[in-house]
Amino acid sequence: MPQFYMRQFACADDAHKVMTLERHSDVVVADRKSIEGIGWEERLHDYDDAGAPASIEGDINREIETPFSNSPTWRKISAGQCASLDASDRLPFYGFARHLQLRNLEMLRFIESQHERYLAGALEDELTDEERDMHDWITATPGAAHEMFRSGAMDRMLPPDASAINVMVCHTSARFRTSTNPTVRVSEPGNDSIFGAMFNSLRTWWLTLDPHWGAFIIAGGPAGFSVNPVPPQIARVVNRQYLTQFLHGRARYLLAEDDFLSEDLDWAGYAFETHTTRGFRYRKVTPPTQTGKPDGAL
């Protein structure tokens, strides 16, 4: 996770820290964390290069992070001028959101889990010949899944659907959350979308830009770009998506400092345990033990 992105959510009284939630088994702890100390997975981008240790971290910083952090698009966002974003920012924004997804640990785990499904015969009816060749290559090549992950993390080419992407920048008075895996999917074809029927046939992601701004990235419909105010309820829905992502282990940290966090943890099945020096601790509620007796038995 780029530090320049996390600085958008720095604490009001300390520009070097963010308010985070971290999960330890069935316990969720809120605390302030240094920006330099989160947003990375140890050795995630490391690999063995003919017996010598190597990493793509420097390449990611030099070829992707630094150019985008110096781009006109990010200068608007970091300066608090999201309202001035326009159609010229559509493709840079899409590329950055896609990169944040491709470089994340969840993507590596997805590649690995899909390959496990392939080996188990669960993907037989879904694969193209090219995809079968890819899985055969992963099977035959040690470290191939991680090599494929590294290639995606370094990919700067936009996919063929880029010209048809619709970016809807949104702002509201409520506070948005984000996470260390901030590009979160909110709809896909074949599933009922939390945002209503109009999204059911679309692939849609959300990326928070700062505590009051974020954007939908929509594929499958007409291309476009817009900047719109949205009601606070949109933030509530997006924020629960981030919480669900975090609680299912698809992000190491949740960055959250909004008024509904306690209510949403209760909604997710976590009960308040104690206040701490700089935050709080919640614990997952254990369902009542079943007796095994049929209904109405004494």
PDB file of C-alpha atoms in Angstrom:
ATOM      1  CA  MET A   1       0.000   0.000   0.000  1.00  0.00           C
ATOM      2  CA  PRO A   2       1.620   3.328  -1.032  1.00  0.00           C
ATOM      3  CA  GLN A   3       2.316   5.674   1.868  1.00  0.00           C
ATOM      4  CA  PHE A   4       1.184   8.676  -0.189  1.00  0.00           C
ATOM      5  CA  TYR A   5      -2.282   7.091  -0.340  1.00  0.00           C
ATOM      6  CA  MET A   6      -2.484   6.393   3.405  1.00  0.00           C
ATOM      7  CA  ARG A   7      -1.485   9.978   4.227  1.00  0.00           C
ATOM      8  CA  GLN A   8      -4.929  10.994   2.958  1.00  0.00           C
ATOM      9  CA  PHE A   9      -6.330   9.433   6.148  1.00  0.00           C
ATOM     10  CA  ALA A  10      -3.792  10.710   8.685  1.00  0.00           C
ATOM     11  CA  CYS A  11      -4.961  11.639  12.181  1.00  0.00           C
ATOM     12  CA  ALA A  12      -5.862  15.309  12.558  1.00  0.00           C
ATOM     13  CA  ASP A  13      -3.198  15.838  15.219  1.00  0.00           C
ATOM     14  CA  ASP A  14      -0.466  13.606  13.761  1.00  0.00           C
ATOM     15  CA  ALA A  15       0.253  13.481  10.025  1.00  0.00           C
ATOM     16  CA  HIS A  16       2.406  10.361  10.467  1.00  0.00           C
ATOM     17  CA  LYS A  17      -0.300   8.117  11.946  1.00  0.00           C
ATOM     18  CA  VAL A  18      -3.680   6.681  10.999  1.00  0.00           C
ATOM     19  CA  MET A  19      -6.463   5.148  13.064  1.00  0.00           C
ATOM     20  CA  THR A  20      -6.603   1.454  12.257  1.00  0.00           C
ATOM     21  CA  LEU A  21      -8.413  -1.744  13.131  1.00  0.00           C
ATOM     22  CA  GLU A  22      -6.343  -4.928  13.312  1.00  0.00           C
ATOM     23  CA  ARG A  23      -7.748  -8.422  13.787  1.00  0.00           C
ATOM     24  CA  HIS A  24      -6.160 -11.058  16.022  1.00  0.00           C
ATOM     25  CA  SER A  25      -8.168 -14.273  15.685  1.00  0.00           C
ATOM     26  CA  ASP A  26     -11.578 -13.373  17.185  1.00  0.00           C
ATOM     27  CA  VAL A  27     -10.474  -9.990  18.579  1.00  0.00           C
ATOM     28  CA  VAL A  28     -10.520  -6.634  16.766  1.00  0.00           C
ATOM     29  CA  VAL A  29      -8.323  -3.865  18.164  1.00  0.00           C
ATOM     30  CA  ALA A  30      -8.490  -0.193  17.244  1.00  0.00           C
ATOM     31  CA  ASP A  31      -5.304   1.795  17.667  1.00  0.00           C
ATOM     32  CA  ARG A  32      -3.157   4.474  16.081  1.00  0.00           C
ATOM     33  CA  LYS A  33      -0.442   3.105  13.814  1.00  0.00           C
ATOM     34  CA  SER A  34       2.491   4.710  12.072  1.00  0.00           C
ATOM     35  CA  ILE A  35       1.928   4.991   8.323  1.00  0.00           C
ATOM     36  CA  GLU A  36       5.422   3.646   7.760  1.00  0.00           C
ATOM     37  CA  GLY A  37       4.604   0.553   9.798  1.00  0.00           C
ATOM     38  CA  ILE A  38       1.512  -0.681   7.938  1.00  0.00           C
ATOM     39  CA  GLY A  39       0.384  -1.264   4.383  1.00  0.00           C
ATOM     40  CA  TRP A  40       2.989  -3.857   3.509  1.00  0.00           C
ATOM     41  CA  GLU A  41       3.380  -7.627   3.735  1.00  0.00           C
ATOM     42  CA  GLU A  42       6.836  -8.868   4.626  1.00  0.00           C
ATOM     43  CA  ARG A  43       8.590 -10.418   1.593  1.00  0.00           C
ATOM     44  CA  LEU A  44       5.395 -10.322  -0.476  1.00  0.00           C
ATOM     45  CA  HIS A  45       7.244  -8.928  -3.492  1.00  0.00           C
ATOM     46  CA  ASP A  46      10.507 -10.809  -2.904  1.00  0.00           C
ATOM     47  CA  TYR A  47      11.681 -13.687  -5.066  1.00  0.00           C
ATOM     48  CA  ASP A  48      14.690 -15.843  -5.864  1.00  0.00           C
ATOM     49  CA  ASP A  49      16.592 -14.741  -8.966  1.00  0.00           C
ATOM     50  CA  ALA A  50      18.843 -17.647  -9.934  1.00  0.00           C
ATOM     51  CA  GLY A  51      19.878 -18.133  -6.329  1.00  0.00           C
ATOM     52  CA  ALA A  52      20.141 -14.434  -5.460  1.00  0.00           C
ATOM     53  CA  PRO A  53      17.515 -12.548  -3.415  1.00  0.00           C
ATOM     54  CA  ALA A  54      15.523 -10.015  -5.429  1.00  0.00           C
ATOM     55  CA  SER A  55      12.425  -7.868  -5.053  1.00  0.00           C
ATOM     56  CA  ILE A  56      10.094  -5.796  -7.221  1.00  0.00           C
ATOM     57  CA  GLU A  57       9.500  -3.240  -4.423  1.00  0.00           C
ATOM     58  CA  GLY A  58      11.966  -0.760  -5.894  1.00  0.00           C
ATOM     59  CA  ASP A  59      10.560  -1.238  -9.384  1.00  0.00           C
ATOM     60  CA  ILE A  60       6.991  -0.654  -8.162  1.00  0.00           C
ATOM     61  CA  ASN A  61       8.054   2.545  -6.431  1.00  0.00           C
ATOM     62  CA  ARG A  62      10.097   3.840  -9.353  1.00  0.00           C
ATOM     63  CA  GLU A  63       7.848   2.841 -12.258  1.00  0.00           C
ATOM     64  CA  ILE A  64       4.337   3.102 -10.789  1.00  0.00           C
ATOM     65  CA  GLU A  65       4.037   4.788  -7.386  1.00  0.00           C
ATOM     66  CA  THR A  66       6.326   7.778  -7.951  1.00  0.00           C
ATOM     67  CA  PRO A  67       4.964   8.679 -11.409  1.00  0.00           C
ATOM     68  CA  PHE A  68       1.361   8.497 -10.196  1.00  0.00           C
ATOM     69  CA  SER A  69       2.029  10.405  -6.959  1.00  0.00           C
ATOM     70  CA  ASN A  70       3.498  13.208  -9.122  1.00  0.00           C
ATOM     71  CA  SER A  71       0.695  13.103 -11.693  1.00  0.00           C
ATOM     72  CA  PRO A  72      -1.845  15.900 -12.202  1.00  0.00           C
ATOM     73  CA  THR A  73      -4.569  13.476 -11.087  1.00  0.00           C
ATOM     74  CA  TRP A  74      -3.014  12.741  -7.707  1.00  0.00           C
ATOM     75  CA  ARG A  75      -2.008  16.371  -7.161  1.00  0.00           C
ATOM     76  CA  LYS A  76      -5.695  17.295  -7.317  1.00  0.00           C
ATOM     77  CA  ILE A  77      -6.650  14.523  -4.898  1.00  0.00           C
ATOM     78  CA  SER A  78      -3.856  15.141  -2.382  1.00  0.00           C
ATOM     79  CA  ALA A  79      -4.518  18.900  -2.433  1.00  0.00           C
ATOM     80  CA  GLY A  80      -8.145  18.332  -1.424  1.00  0.00           C
ATOM     81  CA  GLN A  81      -9.388  19.337  -4.872  1.00  0.00           C
ATOM     82  CA  CYS A  82     -11.314  16.202  -5.828  1.00  0.00           C
ATOM     83  CA  ALA A  83     -14.115  18.424  -7.115  1.00  0.00           C
ATOM     84  CA  SER A  84     -11.752  19.515  -9.916  1.00  0.00           C
ATOM     85  CA  LEU A  85     -11.212  15.970 -11.205  1.00  0.00           C
ATOM     86  CA  ASP A  86     -12.406  15.653 -14.803  1.00  0.00           C
ATOM     87  CA  ALA A  87     -12.506  13.267 -17.759  1.00  0.00           C
ATOM     88  CA  SER A  88      -8.745  13.578 -18.268  1.00  0.00           C
ATOM     89  CA  ASP A  89      -8.295  11.829 -14.910  1.00  0.00           C
ATOM     90  CA  ARG A  90     -10.496   8.827 -15.784  1.00  0.00           C
ATOM     91  CA  LEU A  91      -7.824   6.470 -17.140  1.00  0.00           C
ATOM     92  CA  PRO A  92      -5.061   7.442 -14.661  1.00  0.00           C
ATOM     93  CA  PHE A  93      -7.524   6.867 -11.832  1.00  0.00           C
ATOM     94  CA  TYR A  94      -8.610   3.499 -13.235  1.00  0.00           C
ATOM     95  CA  GLY A  95      -4.983   2.438 -13.665  1.00  0.00           C
ATOM     96  CA  PHE A  96      -4.135   3.332 -10.067  1.00  0.00           C
ATOM     97  CA  ALA A  97      -7.188   1.562  -8.631  1.00  0.00           C
ATOM     98  CA  ARG A  98      -6.369  -1.531 -10.684  1.00  0.00           C
ATOM     99  CA  HIS A  99      -2.733  -1.470  -9.548  1.00  0.00           C
ATOM    100  CA  LEU A 100      -3.739  -1.334  -5.882  1.00  0.00           C
ATOM    101  CA  GLN A 101      -5.750  -4.493  -6.459  1.00  0.00           C
ATOM    102  CA  LEU A 102      -3.108  -6.374  -8.458  1.00  0.00           C
ATOM    103  CA  ARG A 103      -0.225  -5.743  -6.041  1.00  0.00           C
ATOM    104  CA  ASN A 104      -2.103  -6.915  -2.948  1.00  0.00           C
ATOM    105  CA  LEU A 105      -1.701 -10.181  -1.039  1.00  0.00           C
ATOM    106  CA  GLU A 106      -5.335 -11.039  -1.770  1.00  0.00           C
ATOM    107  CA  MET A 107      -4.506 -11.246  -5.487  1.00  0.00           C
ATOM    108  CA  LEU A 108      -1.734 -13.779  -4.834  1.00  0.00           C
ATOM    109  CA  ARG A 109      -4.095 -15.832  -2.684  1.00  0.00           C
ATOM    110  CA  PHE A 110      -6.722 -15.657  -5.455  1.00  0.00           C
ATOM    111  CA  ILE A 111      -4.250 -16.977  -8.047  1.00  0.00           C
ATOM    112  CA  GLU A 112      -3.274 -19.805  -5.707  1.00  0.00           C
ATOM    113  CA  SER A 113      -6.860 -20.724  -4.818  1.00  0.00           C
ATOM    114  CA  GLN A 114      -7.973 -20.711  -8.453  1.00  0.00           C
ATOM    115  CA  HIS A 115      -5.112 -23.047  -9.309  1.00  0.00           C
ATOM    116  CA  GLU A 116      -6.131 -25.365  -6.481  1.00  0.00           C
ATOM    117  CA  ARG A 117      -9.650 -25.410  -7.926  1.00  0.00           C
ATOM    118  CA  TYR A 118      -8.200 -26.205 -11.358  1.00  0.00           C
ATOM    119  CA  LEU A 119      -6.216 -29.138  -9.972  1.00  0.00           C
ATOM    120  CA  ALA A 120      -9.392 -30.398  -8.280  1.00  0.00           C
ATOM    121  CA  GLY A 121     -11.283 -30.244 -11.593  1.00  0.00           C
ATOM    122  CA  ALA A 122     -13.650 -27.532 -10.402  1.00  0.00           C
ATOM    123  CA  LEU A 123     -12.979 -25.137 -13.312  1.00  0.00           C
ATOM    124  CA  GLU A 124     -13.313 -27.522 -16.252  1.00  0.00           C
ATOM    125  CA  ASP A 125     -16.397 -25.869 -17.761  1.00  0.00           C
ATOM    126  CA  GLU A 126     -15.167 -22.300 -17.233  1.00  0.00           C
ATOM    127  CA  LEU A 127     -11.711 -22.202 -18.806  1.00  0.00           C
ATOM    128  CA  THR A 128     -10.493 -21.121 -22.220  1.00  0.00           C
ATOM    129  CA  ASP A 129      -7.603 -22.977 -23.864  1.00  0.00           C
ATOM    130  CA  GLU A 130      -5.323 -20.085 -22.933  1.00  0.00           C
ATOM    131  CA  GLU A 131      -6.344 -20.344 -19.276  1.00  0.00           C
ATOM    132  CA  ARG A 132      -5.731 -24.094 -19.275  1.00  0.00           C
ATOM    133  CA  ASP A 133      -2.246 -23.494 -20.698  1.00  0.00           C
ATOM    134  CA  MET A 134      -1.633 -20.977 -17.910  1.00  0.00           C
ATOM    135  CA  HIS A 135      -2.640 -23.464 -15.207  1.00  0.00           C
ATOM    136  CA  ASP A 136      -0.517 -26.185 -16.809  1.00  0.00           C
ATOM    137  CA  TRP A 137       2.417 -23.781 -16.708  1.00  0.00           C
ATOM    138  CA  ILE A 138       1.794 -23.022 -13.021  1.00  0.00           C
ATOM    139  CA  THR A 139       1.665 -26.761 -12.304  1.00  0.00           C
ATOM    140  CA  ALA A 140       4.928 -27.452 -14.109  1.00  0.00           C
ATOM    141  CA  THR A 141       6.903 -24.409 -12.944  1.00  0.00           C
ATOM    142  CA  PRO A 142       8.021 -23.949  -9.308  1.00  0.00           C
ATOM    143  CA  GLY A 143       7.104 -20.479  -8.066  1.00  0.00           C
ATOM    144  CA  ALA A 144       4.969 -19.764 -11.133  1.00  0.00           C
ATOM    145  CA  ALA A 145       1.968 -18.465  -9.141  1.00  0.00           C
ATOM    146  CA  HIS A 146       4.159 -15.842  -7.477  1.00  0.00           C
ATOM    147  CA  GLU A 147       5.802 -15.010 -10.814  1.00  0.00           C
ATOM    148  CA  MET A 148       2.365 -14.405 -12.296  1.00  0.00           C
ATOM    149  CA  PHE A 149       1.478 -12.241  -9.287  1.00  0.00           C
ATOM    150  CA  ARG A 150       4.658 -10.178  -9.695  1.00  0.00           C
ATOM    151  CA  SER A 151       3.936  -9.691 -13.378  1.00  0.00           C
ATOM    152  CA  GLY A 152       0.474  -8.352 -12.547  1.00  0.00           C
ATOM    153  CA  ALA A 153       1.824  -6.039  -9.853  1.00  0.00           C
ATOM    154  CA  MET A 154       4.203  -4.494 -12.397  1.00  0.00           C
ATOM    155  CA  ASP A 155       1.660  -4.304 -15.230  1.00  0.00           C
ATOM    156  CA  ARG A 156       1.163  -0.720 -16.398  1.00  0.00           C
ATOM    157  CA  MET A 157      -0.886  -1.582 -19.480  1.00  0.00           C
ATOM    158  CA  LEU A 158      -4.599  -0.937 -19.161  1.00  0.00           C
ATOM    159  CA  PRO A 159      -6.869  -3.835 -20.205  1.00  0.00           C
ATOM    160  CA  PRO A 160      -9.052  -3.683 -23.336  1.00  0.00           C
ATOM    161  CA  ASP A 161     -12.087  -2.534 -21.328  1.00  0.00           C
ATOM    162  CA  ALA A 162     -10.342   0.675 -20.206  1.00  0.00           C
ATOM    163  CA  SER A 163     -11.912   2.777 -22.960  1.00  0.00           C
ATOM    164  CA  ALA A 164     -15.375   1.772 -21.692  1.00  0.00           C
ATOM    165  CA  ILE A 165     -14.756   2.439 -17.995  1.00  0.00           C
ATOM    166  CA  ASN A 166     -17.124   4.781 -16.176  1.00  0.00           C
ATOM    167  CA  VAL A 167     -15.684   6.601 -13.153  1.00  0.00           C
ATOM    168  CA  MET A 168     -18.187   8.213 -10.777  1.00  0.00           C
ATOM    169  CA  VAL A 169     -16.440  10.413  -8.210  1.00  0.00           C
ATOM    170  CA  CYS A 170     -18.604  10.884  -5.104  1.00  0.00           C
ATOM    171  CA  HIS A 171     -18.484  13.132  -2.050  1.00  0.00           C
ATOM    172  CA  THR A 172     -20.510  13.224   1.134  1.00  0.00           C
ATOM    173  CA  SER A 173     -20.498  14.725   4.609  1.00  0.00           C
ATOM    174  CA  ALA A 174     -20.066  11.278   6.196  1.00  0.00           C
ATOM    175  CA  ARG A 175     -16.624   9.719   6.628  1.00  0.00           C
ATOM    176  CA  PHE A 176     -15.507   6.961   4.295  1.00  0.00           C
ATOM    177  CA  ARG A 177     -13.318   4.083   5.439  1.00  0.00           C
ATOM    178  CA  THR A 178     -10.569   2.406   3.459  1.00  0.00           C
ATOM    179  CA  SER A 179      -8.196  -0.508   3.990  1.00  0.00           C
ATOM    180  CA  THR A 180      -4.768  -1.798   3.075  1.00  0.00           C
ATOM    181  CA  ASN A 181      -6.533  -3.457   0.129  1.00  0.00           C
ATOM    182  CA  PRO A 182      -8.517  -0.380  -0.866  1.00  0.00           C
ATOM    183  CA  THR A 183      -9.979  -1.269  -4.275  1.00  0.00           C
ATOM    184  CA  VAL A 184     -13.018  -3.232  -3.145  1.00  0.00           C
ATOM    185  CA  ARG A 185     -15.467  -4.989  -5.476  1.00  0.00           C
ATOM    186  CA  VAL A 186     -19.102  -4.014  -4.852  1.00  0.00           C
ATOM    187  CA  SER A 187     -20.949  -5.711  -7.729  1.00  0.00           C
ATOM    188  CA  GLU A 188     -20.493  -8.332 -10.446  1.00  0.00           C
ATOM    189  CA  PRO A 189     -22.813  -9.885 -13.044  1.00  0.00           C
ATOM    190  CA  GLY A 190     -24.947 -12.719 -11.747  1.00  0.00           C
ATOM    191  CA  ASN A 191     -25.232 -11.335  -8.215  1.00  0.00           C
ATOM    192  CA  ASP A 192     -27.672  -8.859  -6.735  1.00  0.00           C
ATOM    193  CA  SER A 193     -25.790  -5.634  -6.059  1.00  0.00           C
ATOM    194  CA  ILE A 194     -25.993  -3.888  -2.711  1.00  0.00           C
ATOM    195  CA  PHE A 195     -26.526  -0.682  -4.714  1.00  0.00           C
ATOM    196  CA  GLY A 196     -29.617  -1.835  -6.569  1.00  0.00           C
ATOM    197  CA  ALA A 197     -30.729  -3.599  -9.727  1.00  0.00           C
ATOM    198  CA  MET A 198     -29.064  -1.134 -12.109  1.00  0.00           C
ATOM    199  CA  PHE A 199     -25.686  -2.483 -10.941  1.00  0.00           C
ATOM    200  CA  ASN A 200     -26.572  -6.192 -11.242  1.00  0.00           C
ATOM    201  CA  SER A 201     -25.129  -6.574 -14.744  1.00  0.00           C
ATOM    202  CA  LEU A 202     -22.020  -4.481 -14.060  1.00  0.00           C
ATOM    203  CA  ARG A 203     -18.593  -5.095 -12.608  1.00  0.00           C
ATOM    204  CA  THR A 204     -18.109  -2.324 -10.067  1.00  0.00           C
ATOM    205  CA  TRP A 205     -15.334  -1.388  -7.670  1.00  0.00           C
ATOM    206  CA  TRP A 206     -15.004   1.342  -5.099  1.00  0.00           C
ATOM    207  CA  LEU A 207     -11.866   3.250  -4.092  1.00  0.00           C
ATOM    208  CA  THR A 208     -11.903   5.800  -1.248  1.00  0.00           C
ATOM    209  CA  LEU A 209      -9.813   8.899  -2.006  1.00  0.00           C
ATOM    210  CA  ASP A 210      -9.932  10.712   1.324  1.00  0.00           C
ATOM    211  CA  PRO A 211     -12.327  10.713   4.308  1.00  0.00           C
ATOM    212  CA  HIS A 212     -15.105  12.421   2.315  1.00  0.00           C
ATOM    213  CA  TRP A 213     -14.395  11.483  -1.306  1.00  0.00           C
ATOM    214  CA  GLY A 214     -14.298   8.234  -3.241  1.00  0.00           C
ATOM    215  CA  ALA A 215     -15.206   6.785  -6.613  1.00  0.00           C
ATOM    216  CA  PHE A 216     -17.061   3.948  -8.286  1.00  0.00           C
ATOM    217  CA  ILE A 217     -15.205   2.313 -11.182  1.00  0.00           C
ATOM    218  CA  ILE A 218     -17.811   0.660 -13.414  1.00  0.00           C
ATOM    219  CA  ALA A 219     -17.235  -1.793 -16.274  1.00  0.00           C
ATOM    220  CA  GLY A 220     -19.920  -3.220 -18.532  1.00  0.00           C
ATOM    221  CA  GLY A 221     -21.942  -0.096 -19.203  1.00  0.00           C
ATOM    222  CA  PRO A 222     -21.337   3.133 -21.131  1.00  0.00           C
ATOM    223  CA  ALA A 223     -18.070   4.990 -20.629  1.00  0.00           C
ATOM    224  CA  GLY A 224     -18.166   8.206 -18.665  1.00  0.00           C
ATOM    225  CA  PHE A 225     -16.888  10.450 -15.921  1.00  0.00           C
ATOM    226  CA  SER A 226     -18.843  12.425 -13.345  1.00  0.00           C
ATOM    227  CA  VAL A 227     -18.516  14.139  -9.983  1.00  0.00           C
ATOM    228  CA  ASN A 228     -21.579  13.877  -7.766  1.00  0.00           C
ATOM    229  CA  PRO A 229     -22.732  14.504  -4.200  1.00  0.00           C
ATOM    230  CA  VAL A 230     -24.175  11.371  -2.596  1.00  0.00           C
ATOM    231  CA  PRO A 231     -26.212  10.876   0.586  1.00  0.00           C
ATOM    232  CA  PRO A 232     -24.434   9.685   3.748  1.00  0.00           C
ATOM    233  CA  GLN A 233     -26.158   6.305   3.334  1.00  0.00           C
ATOM    234  CA  ILE A 234     -23.761   5.529   0.488  1.00  0.00           C
ATOM    235  CA  ALA A 235     -20.844   5.861   2.908  1.00  0.00           C
ATOM    236  CA  ARG A 236     -22.610   3.494   5.322  1.00  0.00           C
ATOM    237  CA  VAL A 237     -22.929   0.820   2.627  1.00  0.00           C
ATOM    238  CA  VAL A 238     -19.364   1.259   1.352  1.00  0.00           C
ATOM    239  CA  ASN A 239     -17.992   1.239   4.883  1.00  0.00           C
ATOM    240  CA  ARG A 240     -19.668  -2.069   5.684  1.00  0.00           C
ATOM    241  CA  GLN A 241     -18.104  -3.513   2.532  1.00  0.00           C
ATOM    242  CA  TYR A 242     -14.675  -2.542   3.856  1.00  0.00           C
ATOM    243  CA  LEU A 243     -15.492  -3.985   7.279  1.00  0.00           C
ATOM    244  CA  THR A 244     -16.627  -7.270   5.735  1.00  0.00           C
ATOM    245  CA  GLN A 245     -13.476  -7.409   3.606  1.00  0.00           C
ATOM    246  CA  PHE A 246     -11.326  -6.825   6.689  1.00  0.00           C
ATOM    247  CA  LEU A 247     -13.131  -9.360   8.910  1.00  0.00           C
ATOM    248  CA  HIS A 248     -12.791 -12.042   6.227  1.00  0.00           C
ATOM    249  CA  GLY A 249      -9.026 -11.568   6.160  1.00  0.00           C
ATOM    250  CA  ARG A 250      -8.775  -9.881   2.764  1.00  0.00           C
ATOM    251  CA  ALA A 251      -7.044  -6.786   4.187  1.00  0.00           C
ATOM    252  CA  ARG A 252      -4.508  -6.579   7.008  1.00  0.00           C
ATOM    253  CA  TYR A 253      -5.732  -3.223   8.352  1.00  0.00           C
ATOM    254  CA  LEU A 254      -8.968  -1.262   8.181  1.00  0.00           C
ATOM    255  CA  LEU A 255      -8.503   2.520   8.272  1.00  0.00           C
ATOM    256  CA  ALA A 256     -11.580   3.861  10.009  1.00  0.00           C
ATOM    257  CA  GLU A 257     -12.480   6.817  12.190  1.00  0.00           C
ATOM    258  CA  ASP A 258     -16.218   7.293  11.718  1.00  0.00           C
ATOM    259  CA  ASP A 259     -19.182   7.547  14.075  1.00  0.00           C
ATOM    260  CA  PHE A 260     -20.756   4.224  13.029  1.00  0.00           C
ATOM    261  CA  LEU A 261     -17.812   1.917  13.611  1.00  0.00           C
ATOM    262  CA  SER A 262     -19.091   0.522  16.908  1.00  0.00           C
ATOM    263  CA  GLU A 263     -22.567   0.003  15.486  1.00  0.00           C
ATOM    264  CA  ASP A 264     -21.150  -1.829  12.475  1.00  0.00           C
ATOM    265  CA  LEU A 265     -18.966  -4.081  14.611  1.00  0.00           C
ATOM    266  CA  ASP A 266     -22.092  -5.014  16.573  1.00  0.00           C
ATOM    267  CA  TRP A 267     -23.825  -5.700  13.221  1.00  0.00           C
ATOM    268  CA  ALA A 268     -20.920  -7.975  12.236  1.00  0.00           C
ATOM    269  CA  GLY A 269     -21.205 -10.016  15.433  1.00  0.00           C
ATOM    270  CA  TYR A 270     -18.521  -8.395  17.595  1.00  0.00           C
ATOM    271  CA  ALA A 271     -19.161  -7.173  21.128  1.00  0.00           C
ATOM    272  CA  PHE A 272     -17.377  -4.323  22.904  1.00  0.00           C
ATOM    273  CA  GLU A 273     -14.822  -5.573  25.433  1.00  0.00           C
ATOM    274  CA  THR A 274     -12.775  -2.631  26.704  1.00  0.00           C
ATOM    275  CA  HIS A 275     -11.353   0.773  25.957  1.00  0.00           C
ATOM    276  CA  THR A 276      -7.598   0.919  25.454  1.00  0.00           C
ATOM    277  CA  THR A 277      -5.117   3.799  25.708  1.00  0.00           C
ATOM    278  CA  ARG A 278      -5.769   4.984  22.149  1.00  0.00           C
ATOM    279  CA  GLY A 279      -8.748   2.961  21.000  1.00  0.00           C
ATOM    280  CA  PHE A 280     -10.839  -0.057  21.938  1.00  0.00           C
ATOM    281  CA  ARG A 281     -11.132  -3.806  21.678  1.00  0.00           C
ATOM    282  CA  TYR A 282     -14.064  -5.880  20.405  1.00  0.00           C
ATOM    283  CA  ARG A 283     -14.444  -9.677  20.535  1.00  0.00           C
ATOM    284  CA  LYS A 284     -16.435 -11.947  18.243  1.00  0.00           C
ATOM    285  CA  VAL A 285     -19.579 -13.180  19.925  1.00  0.00           C
ATOM    286  CA  THR A 286     -19.702 -16.972  20.361  1.00  0.00           C
ATOM    287  CA  PRO A 287     -23.103 -18.409  19.421  1.00  0.00           C
ATOM    288  CA  PRO A 288     -24.931 -20.255  22.219  1.00  0.00           C
ATOM    289  CA  THR A 289     -24.004 -23.934  22.504  1.00  0.00           C
ATOM    290  CA  GLN A 290     -26.646 -26.208  21.001  1.00  0.00           C
ATOM    291  CA  THR A 291     -27.958 -29.004  23.245  1.00  0.00           C
ATOM    292  CA  GLY A 292     -28.741 -31.345  20.385  1.00  0.00           C
ATOM    293  CA  LYS A 293     -32.287 -31.926  21.689  1.00  0.00           C
ATOM    294  CA  PRO A 294     -35.199 -31.643  19.255  1.00  0.00           C
ATOM    295  CA  ASP A 295     -37.453 -28.603  19.475  1.00  0.00           C
ATOM    296  CA  GLY A 296     -39.805 -28.855  22.443  1.00  0.00           C
ATOM    297  CA  ALA A 297     -37.748 -31.551  24.243  1.00  0.00           C
ATOM    298  CA  LEU A 298     -37.254 -31.221  27.975  1.00  0.00           C
TER     299      LEU A 298
END
